[in-house]
mmCIF file of C-alpha atoms in Angstrom:
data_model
loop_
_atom_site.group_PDB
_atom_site.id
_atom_site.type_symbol
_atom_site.label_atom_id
_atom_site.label_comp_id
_atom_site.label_asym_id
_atom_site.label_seq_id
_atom_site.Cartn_x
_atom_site.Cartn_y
_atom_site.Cartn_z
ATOM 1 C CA UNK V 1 -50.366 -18.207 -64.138
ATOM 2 C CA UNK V 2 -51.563 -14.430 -64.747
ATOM 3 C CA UNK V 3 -50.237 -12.225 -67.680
ATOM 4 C CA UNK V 4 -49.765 -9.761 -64.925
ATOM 5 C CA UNK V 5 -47.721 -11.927 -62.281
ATOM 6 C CA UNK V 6 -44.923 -12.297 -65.425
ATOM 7 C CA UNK V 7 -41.472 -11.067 -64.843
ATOM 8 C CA UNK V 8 -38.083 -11.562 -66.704
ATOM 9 C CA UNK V 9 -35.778 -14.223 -65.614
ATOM 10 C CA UNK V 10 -32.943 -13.245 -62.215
ATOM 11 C CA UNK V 11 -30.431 -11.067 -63.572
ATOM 12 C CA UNK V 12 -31.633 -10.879 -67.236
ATOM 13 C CA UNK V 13 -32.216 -7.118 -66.770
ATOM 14 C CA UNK V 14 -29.792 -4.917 -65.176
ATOM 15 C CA UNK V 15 -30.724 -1.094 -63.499
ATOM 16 C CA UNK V 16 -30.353 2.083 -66.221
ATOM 17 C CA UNK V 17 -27.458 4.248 -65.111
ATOM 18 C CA UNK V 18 -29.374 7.861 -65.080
ATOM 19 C CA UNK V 19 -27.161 10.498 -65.100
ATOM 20 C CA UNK V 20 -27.570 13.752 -64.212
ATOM 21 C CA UNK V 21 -29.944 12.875 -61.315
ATOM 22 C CA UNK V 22 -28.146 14.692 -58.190
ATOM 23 C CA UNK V 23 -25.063 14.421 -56.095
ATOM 24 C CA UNK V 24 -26.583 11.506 -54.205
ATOM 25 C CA UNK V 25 -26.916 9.303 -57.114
ATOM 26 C CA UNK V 26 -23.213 9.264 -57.709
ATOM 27 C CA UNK V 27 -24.055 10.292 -61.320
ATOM 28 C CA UNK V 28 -24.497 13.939 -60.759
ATOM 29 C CA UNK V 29 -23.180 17.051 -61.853
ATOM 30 C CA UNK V 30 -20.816 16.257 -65.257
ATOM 31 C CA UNK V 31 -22.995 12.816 -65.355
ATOM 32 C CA UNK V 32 -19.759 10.731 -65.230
ATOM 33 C CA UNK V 33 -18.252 12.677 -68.007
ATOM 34 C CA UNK V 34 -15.302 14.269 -65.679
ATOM 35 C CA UNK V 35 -14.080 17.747 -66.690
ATOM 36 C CA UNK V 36 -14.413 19.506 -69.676
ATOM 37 C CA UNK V 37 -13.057 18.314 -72.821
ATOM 38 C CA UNK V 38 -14.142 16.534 -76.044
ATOM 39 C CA UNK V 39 -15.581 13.754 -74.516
ATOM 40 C CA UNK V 40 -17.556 15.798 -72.142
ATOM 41 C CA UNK V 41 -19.629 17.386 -74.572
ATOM 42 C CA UNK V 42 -23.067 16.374 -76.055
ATOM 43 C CA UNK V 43 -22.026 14.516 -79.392
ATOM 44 C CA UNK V 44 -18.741 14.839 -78.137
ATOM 45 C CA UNK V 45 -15.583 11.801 -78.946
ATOM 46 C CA UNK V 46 -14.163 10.196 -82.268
ATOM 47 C CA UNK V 47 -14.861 7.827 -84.708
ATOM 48 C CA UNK V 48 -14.138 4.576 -84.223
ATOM 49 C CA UNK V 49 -10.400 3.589 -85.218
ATOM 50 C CA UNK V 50 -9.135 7.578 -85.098
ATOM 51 C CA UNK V 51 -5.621 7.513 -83.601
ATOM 52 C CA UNK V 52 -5.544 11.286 -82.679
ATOM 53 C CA UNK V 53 -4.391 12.348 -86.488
ATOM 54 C CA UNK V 54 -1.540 10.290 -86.899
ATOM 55 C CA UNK V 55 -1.310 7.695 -89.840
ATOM 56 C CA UNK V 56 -4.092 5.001 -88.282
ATOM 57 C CA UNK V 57 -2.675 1.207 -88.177
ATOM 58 C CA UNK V 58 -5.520 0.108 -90.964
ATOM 59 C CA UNK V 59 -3.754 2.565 -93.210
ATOM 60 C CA UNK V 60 -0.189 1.875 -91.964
ATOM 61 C CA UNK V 61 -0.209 -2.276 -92.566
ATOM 62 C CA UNK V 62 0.473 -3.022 -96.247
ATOM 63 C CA UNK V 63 -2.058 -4.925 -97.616
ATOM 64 C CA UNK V 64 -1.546 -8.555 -99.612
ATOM 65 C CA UNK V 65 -3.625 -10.348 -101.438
ATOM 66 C CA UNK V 66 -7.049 -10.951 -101.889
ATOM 67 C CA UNK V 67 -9.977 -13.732 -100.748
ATOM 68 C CA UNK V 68 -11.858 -14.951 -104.094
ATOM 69 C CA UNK V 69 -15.301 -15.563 -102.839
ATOM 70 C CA UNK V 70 -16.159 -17.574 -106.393
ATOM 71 C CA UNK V 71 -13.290 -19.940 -105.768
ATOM 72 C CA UNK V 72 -14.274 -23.653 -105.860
ATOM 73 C CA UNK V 73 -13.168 -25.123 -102.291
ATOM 74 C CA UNK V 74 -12.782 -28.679 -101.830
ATOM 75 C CA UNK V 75 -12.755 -30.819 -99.004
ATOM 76 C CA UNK V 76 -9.191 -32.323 -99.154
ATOM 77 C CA UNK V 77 -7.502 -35.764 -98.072
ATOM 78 C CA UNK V 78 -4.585 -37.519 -98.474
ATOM 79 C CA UNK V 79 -3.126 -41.288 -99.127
ATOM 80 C CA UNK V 80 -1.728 -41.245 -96.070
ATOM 81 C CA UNK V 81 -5.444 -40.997 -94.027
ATOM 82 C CA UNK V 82 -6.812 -43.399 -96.276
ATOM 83 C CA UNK V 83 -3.787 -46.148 -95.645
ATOM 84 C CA UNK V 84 -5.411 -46.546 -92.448
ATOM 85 C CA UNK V 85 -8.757 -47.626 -93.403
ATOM 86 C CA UNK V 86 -9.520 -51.590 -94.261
ATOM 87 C CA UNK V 87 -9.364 -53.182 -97.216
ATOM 88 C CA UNK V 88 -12.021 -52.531 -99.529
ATOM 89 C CA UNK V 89 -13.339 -49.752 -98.410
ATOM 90 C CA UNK V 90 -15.387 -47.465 -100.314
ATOM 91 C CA UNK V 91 -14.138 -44.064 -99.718
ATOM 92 C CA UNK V 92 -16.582 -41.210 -100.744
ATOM 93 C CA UNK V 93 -17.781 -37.654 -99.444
ATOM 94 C CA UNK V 94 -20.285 -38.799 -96.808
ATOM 95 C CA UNK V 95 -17.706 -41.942 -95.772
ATOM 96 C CA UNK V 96 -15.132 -39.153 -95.030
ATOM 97 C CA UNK V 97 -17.546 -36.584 -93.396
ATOM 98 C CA UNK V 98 -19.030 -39.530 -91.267
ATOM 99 C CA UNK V 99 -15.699 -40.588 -89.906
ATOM 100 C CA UNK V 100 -14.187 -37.211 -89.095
ATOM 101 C CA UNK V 101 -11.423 -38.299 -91.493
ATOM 102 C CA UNK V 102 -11.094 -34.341 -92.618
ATOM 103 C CA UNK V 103 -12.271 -30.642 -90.646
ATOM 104 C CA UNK V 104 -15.514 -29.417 -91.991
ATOM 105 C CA UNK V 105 -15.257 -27.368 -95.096
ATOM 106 C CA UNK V 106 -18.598 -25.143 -95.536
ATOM 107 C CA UNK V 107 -20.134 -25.211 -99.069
ATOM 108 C CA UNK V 108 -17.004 -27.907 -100.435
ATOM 109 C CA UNK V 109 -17.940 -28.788 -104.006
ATOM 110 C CA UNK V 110 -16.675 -32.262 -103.130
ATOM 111 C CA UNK V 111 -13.377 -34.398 -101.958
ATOM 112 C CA UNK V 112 -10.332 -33.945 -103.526
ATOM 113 C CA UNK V 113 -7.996 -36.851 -102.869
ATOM 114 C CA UNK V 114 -3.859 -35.481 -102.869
ATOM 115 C CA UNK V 115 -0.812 -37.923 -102.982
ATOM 116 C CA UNK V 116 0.837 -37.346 -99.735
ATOM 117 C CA UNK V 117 1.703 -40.425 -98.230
ATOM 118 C CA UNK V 118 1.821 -44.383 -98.938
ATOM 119 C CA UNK V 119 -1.540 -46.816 -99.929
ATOM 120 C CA UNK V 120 -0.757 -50.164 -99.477
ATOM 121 C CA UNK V 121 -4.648 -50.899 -99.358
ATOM 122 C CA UNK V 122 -6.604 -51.679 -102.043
ATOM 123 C CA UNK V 123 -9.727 -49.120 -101.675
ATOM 124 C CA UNK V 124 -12.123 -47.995 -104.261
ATOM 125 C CA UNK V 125 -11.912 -44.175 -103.915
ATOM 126 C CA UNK V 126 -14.857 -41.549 -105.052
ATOM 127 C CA UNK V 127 -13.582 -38.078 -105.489
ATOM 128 C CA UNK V 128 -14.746 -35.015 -107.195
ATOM 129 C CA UNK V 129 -10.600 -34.200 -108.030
ATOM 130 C CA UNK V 130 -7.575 -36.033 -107.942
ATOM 131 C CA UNK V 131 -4.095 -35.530 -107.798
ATOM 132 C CA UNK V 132 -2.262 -37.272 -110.768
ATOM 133 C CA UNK V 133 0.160 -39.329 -107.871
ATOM 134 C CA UNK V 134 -2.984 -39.958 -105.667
ATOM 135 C CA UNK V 135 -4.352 -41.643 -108.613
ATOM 136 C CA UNK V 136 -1.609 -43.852 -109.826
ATOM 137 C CA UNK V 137 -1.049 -44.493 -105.931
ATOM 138 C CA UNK V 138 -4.678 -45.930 -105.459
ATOM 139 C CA UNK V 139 -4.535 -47.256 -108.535
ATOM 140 C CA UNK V 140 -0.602 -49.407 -107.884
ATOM 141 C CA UNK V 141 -2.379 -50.713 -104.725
ATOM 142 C CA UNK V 142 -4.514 -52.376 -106.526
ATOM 143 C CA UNK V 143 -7.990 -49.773 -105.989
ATOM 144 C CA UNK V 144 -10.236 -48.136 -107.910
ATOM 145 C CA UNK V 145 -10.544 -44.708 -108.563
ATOM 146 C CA UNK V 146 -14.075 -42.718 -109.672
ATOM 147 C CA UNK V 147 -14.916 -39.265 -110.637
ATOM 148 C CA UNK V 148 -17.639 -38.052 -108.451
ATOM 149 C CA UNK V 149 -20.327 -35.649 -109.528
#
């Protein structure tokens, strides 16, 4: 293999449209531009998102709330995933990412385990949070329940 026997990849690049180039080239005369017009002319159109000088839609939609980009987000379970797991399980972060027991939650601080649902397991349960009926839940089953760091 030669430096100069290198070419890109089948259909990686695709042919410049030149305009401007003749009435053969199909490009020709207003270079694809039709007649006239603001958009015919060099430096010619709108911004993006200009409605013609009515009210645009960003500005007409009322806007609510607000995203907090500081908040502390938590990976969250409930009682009613973890009744399904054996007895004596040890239920932490990793045990619930490893067994796709929750979605993904990008940069969680931790599980937080929420009282939805019945435990009739005993299971020994490491969270970062709990709900106070999650707790006395795990706890009425006969489990443990640890703060996690």
């Amino acid at each position: 293999m030669r430096i100069d026997t290198l070419s890109p990849a089948e259909g990686a690049n695709s042919r410049v449209k030149r305009l401007g180039r003749g009435i053969g080239s199909g490009h020709g005369k207003t270079s694809c531009k039709g007649h006239k017009g603001q958009w015919a002319r060099s430096g010619g159109g709108v911004r993006p998102g200009f409605e013609g000088g009515q009210m645009p839609i960003a500005r007409r939609v009322p806007k609510r709330g607000f995203h907090n980009k500081w908040a502390t987000r938590y990976t969250i379970i409930n009682l009613s995933q973890l009744a399904k797991l054996p007895k004596g399980t040890v239920v932490d972060f990793e045990y619930v990412e490893k067994n796709g027991l929750t979605k993904e939650v990008k940069n969680s601080a931790g599980l937080k385990v929420l009282g939805t649902g019945e435990l009739k397991v005993a299971l020994t349960v490491k969270a970062a949070k709990f709900s106070e009926s999650a707790k006395a839940a795990i706890e009425k089953a006969g489990g443990k329940v640890e703060i996690a760091e």
